Amino acid sequence: MYESDKKIPARKVYSSGDDDMFRVKGGTSQIIEKLYENIERDQVLLKQKVTEIRKSSEGMEVISNGQIFKSRRVVTTVPQQLLANSVKFSPALSSDVMGILKNTHTWMGDSVKGAVTYKTPFWKENNLSGALYSNVGPFVQMYDQSSSDGKGFALVGFLDGSISHLSLQER
């Protein structure tokens, strides 16, 4: 369904299918679980908060929960703004680099995700895909996220950013 504005009724839009979309049975966490099965578990530390990354004469040191971990290199996948605002660097990163980190938009960082569950998949019963696009909102995009076992039915999507100030109950 596509809703362009409040004055024009929503209309059905047909596509050639969902060839560009895929889902992982059991959820995308299955990817992480499979990777985790193939490494030495004592090499993975969970619930670690990195507070400092510093260069030493022997390489790099990462300080997390009061422990020091040494390596030749550090690779981080933390969103840039979080990295800039939560990790101390020694020596300090240049003001140019810190400016870039602090001002780089984090993809989906300002998004508000929502889900609506249903007892039955009414959209499937009406030969609809469950995809919704709206310029009116509050959801600007929604997709069918029903369970693969056919027991749970949900539409999940992203809400208009203008509602981010509302409380969880108001949303």
Coordinates of C-alpha atoms in Angstrom, one line a residue:
M1 CA 0.0 0.0 0.0
Y2 CA 1.2 3.5 -0.8
E3 CA -0.2 6.6 0.9
S4 CA 1.0 9.8 -0.6
D5 CA -1.0 12.3 1.4
K6 CA -4.2 12.7 3.5
K7 CA -6.3 13.9 0.6
I8 CA -5.7 10.9 -1.7
P9 CA -6.8 7.4 -0.6
A10 CA -4.1 4.9 -0.1
R11 CA -3.6 2.7 -3.2
K12 CA -2.3 -0.7 -3.9
V13 CA 1.0 -0.9 -5.6
Y14 CA 2.0 -4.2 -7.2
S15 CA 5.6 -5.3 -7.7
S16 CA 7.3 -8.4 -9.1
G17 CA 7.7 -9.9 -5.7
D18 CA 10.1 -9.7 -2.8
D19 CA 13.1 -10.9 -4.8
D20 CA 15.3 -8.2 -3.2
M21 CA 14.3 -9.2 0.4
F22 CA 15.2 -12.3 2.4
R23 CA 14.8 -13.5 5.9
V24 CA 16.9 -15.9 8.0
K25 CA 14.8 -18.7 9.5
G26 CA 15.0 -18.2 13.3
G27 CA 16.2 -14.6 12.9
T28 CA 19.4 -12.9 11.9
S29 CA 21.0 -13.8 15.3
Q30 CA 21.4 -17.3 13.8
I31 CA 24.3 -15.8 11.7
I32 CA 26.1 -14.7 14.9
E33 CA 25.4 -18.0 16.6
K34 CA 26.9 -20.0 13.7
L35 CA 30.0 -17.8 13.7
Y36 CA 30.3 -18.2 17.4
E37 CA 30.2 -22.0 17.1
N38 CA 33.4 -22.0 15.0
I39 CA 35.7 -20.0 17.3
E40 CA 37.3 -20.6 20.7
R41 CA 34.7 -19.4 23.2
D42 CA 37.3 -18.2 25.7
Q43 CA 38.4 -15.7 23.0
V44 CA 35.0 -13.9 23.1
L45 CA 34.2 -11.5 26.0
L46 CA 30.7 -10.4 26.3
K47 CA 29.2 -7.3 28.0
Q48 CA 32.5 -5.4 27.7
K49 CA 32.5 -1.6 27.7
V50 CA 35.6 -0.2 26.0
T51 CA 36.5 3.1 27.7
E52 CA 40.0 3.8 26.2
I53 CA 42.1 2.9 23.2
R54 CA 45.7 3.8 23.4
K55 CA 48.9 3.4 21.4
S56 CA 51.8 1.9 23.2
S57 CA 55.4 1.1 22.2
E58 CA 54.4 -2.5 21.5
G59 CA 51.2 -1.7 19.5
M60 CA 47.7 -1.0 20.8
E61 CA 46.0 -1.3 24.2
V62 CA 42.2 -1.5 24.7
I63 CA 40.9 -0.8 28.2
S64 CA 37.6 -2.5 29.0
N65 CA 36.1 -3.1 32.5
G66 CA 39.5 -2.3 34.1
Q67 CA 41.4 -4.9 32.0
I68 CA 44.0 -4.1 29.4
F69 CA 44.0 -6.1 26.1
K70 CA 47.0 -5.8 23.8
S71 CA 47.1 -6.1 20.1
R72 CA 48.9 -4.9 16.9
R73 CA 45.8 -3.2 15.6
V74 CA 42.3 -2.2 16.7
V75 CA 39.3 -2.4 14.4
T76 CA 36.0 -1.0 15.7
T77 CA 32.5 -1.3 14.3
V78 CA 30.9 1.0 16.8
P79 CA 28.9 3.8 15.3
Q80 CA 31.1 6.9 14.9
Q81 CA 29.2 9.2 17.2
L82 CA 29.1 6.6 20.0
L83 CA 32.9 6.0 19.5
A84 CA 33.7 9.7 19.7
N85 CA 31.6 10.3 22.8
S86 CA 32.4 7.2 24.8
V87 CA 36.0 6.1 24.1
K88 CA 39.1 8.1 25.1
F89 CA 42.0 7.9 22.7
S90 CA 45.6 8.2 23.7
P91 CA 47.2 9.9 22.0
A92 CA 44.1 12.0 21.2
L93 CA 42.7 11.9 17.8
S94 CA 43.1 15.1 15.8
S95 CA 40.3 17.6 16.0
D96 CA 39.5 17.0 12.3
V97 CA 39.0 13.3 12.9
M98 CA 37.0 13.9 16.0
G99 CA 34.8 16.4 14.1
I100 CA 34.2 13.8 11.4
L101 CA 33.3 11.1 14.0
K102 CA 30.9 13.4 15.9
N103 CA 29.2 14.7 12.7
T104 CA 28.9 11.5 10.7
H105 CA 25.3 10.5 10.5
T106 CA 24.7 7.0 11.9
W107 CA 22.5 5.1 9.5
M108 CA 19.2 4.4 11.2
G109 CA 20.5 6.1 14.3
D110 CA 17.5 8.4 14.6
S111 CA 14.9 5.9 13.5
V112 CA 12.1 4.8 15.6
K113 CA 11.1 1.2 15.0
G114 CA 7.7 -0.2 15.8
A115 CA 5.9 -3.5 15.6
V116 CA 2.2 -4.4 15.6
T117 CA 1.2 -8.0 16.3
Y118 CA -2.0 -9.6 15.1
K119 CA -3.9 -12.9 15.8
T120 CA -4.3 -13.5 12.1
P121 CA -2.5 -12.2 9.0
F122 CA -5.3 -10.2 7.5
W123 CA -3.0 -8.8 4.8
K124 CA -2.2 -12.3 3.5
E125 CA -5.8 -13.3 3.6
N126 CA -6.5 -10.3 1.3
N127 CA -3.5 -11.2 -1.0
L128 CA -1.4 -8.3 0.2
S129 CA 2.3 -8.4 0.9
G130 CA 2.2 -6.5 4.2
A131 CA 4.4 -3.8 2.7
L132 CA 3.3 -0.2 3.4
Y133 CA 4.8 3.1 2.5
S134 CA 3.3 6.4 3.8
N135 CA 4.0 10.1 3.6
V136 CA 1.2 10.6 6.2
G137 CA 2.4 8.3 9.0
P138 CA 2.8 7.6 11.7
F139 CA 4.5 4.5 10.1
V140 CA 6.5 5.6 7.0
Q141 CA 7.4 2.0 6.1
M142 CA 6.1 -1.4 7.3
Y143 CA 6.9 -5.0 6.3
D144 CA 5.5 -8.4 7.1
Q145 CA 7.6 -10.0 9.8
S146 CA 5.4 -13.0 10.6
S147 CA 7.2 -16.0 12.0
S148 CA 8.3 -18.8 9.7
D149 CA 6.3 -21.4 11.7
G150 CA 3.0 -19.6 10.9
K151 CA 2.2 -19.0 14.6
G152 CA 3.1 -15.3 15.0
F153 CA 1.9 -12.5 12.8
A154 CA 3.4 -9.0 12.8
L155 CA 4.0 -5.9 10.7
V156 CA 7.2 -4.2 11.6
G157 CA 8.4 -0.8 10.4
F158 CA 9.8 2.6 11.0
L159 CA 7.8 5.5 12.4
D160 CA 8.1 9.1 11.3
G161 CA 10.9 10.7 13.2
S162 CA 8.7 13.6 14.3
I163 CA 7.1 11.3 16.9
S164 CA 10.4 10.6 18.7
H165 CA 9.5 13.0 21.5
L166 CA 6.4 11.0 22.4
S167 CA 6.5 8.6 25.3
L168 CA 6.4 4.8 24.7
Q169 CA 2.7 4.8 25.7
E170 CA 1.8 7.7 23.4
R171 CA 3.5 6.0 20.4

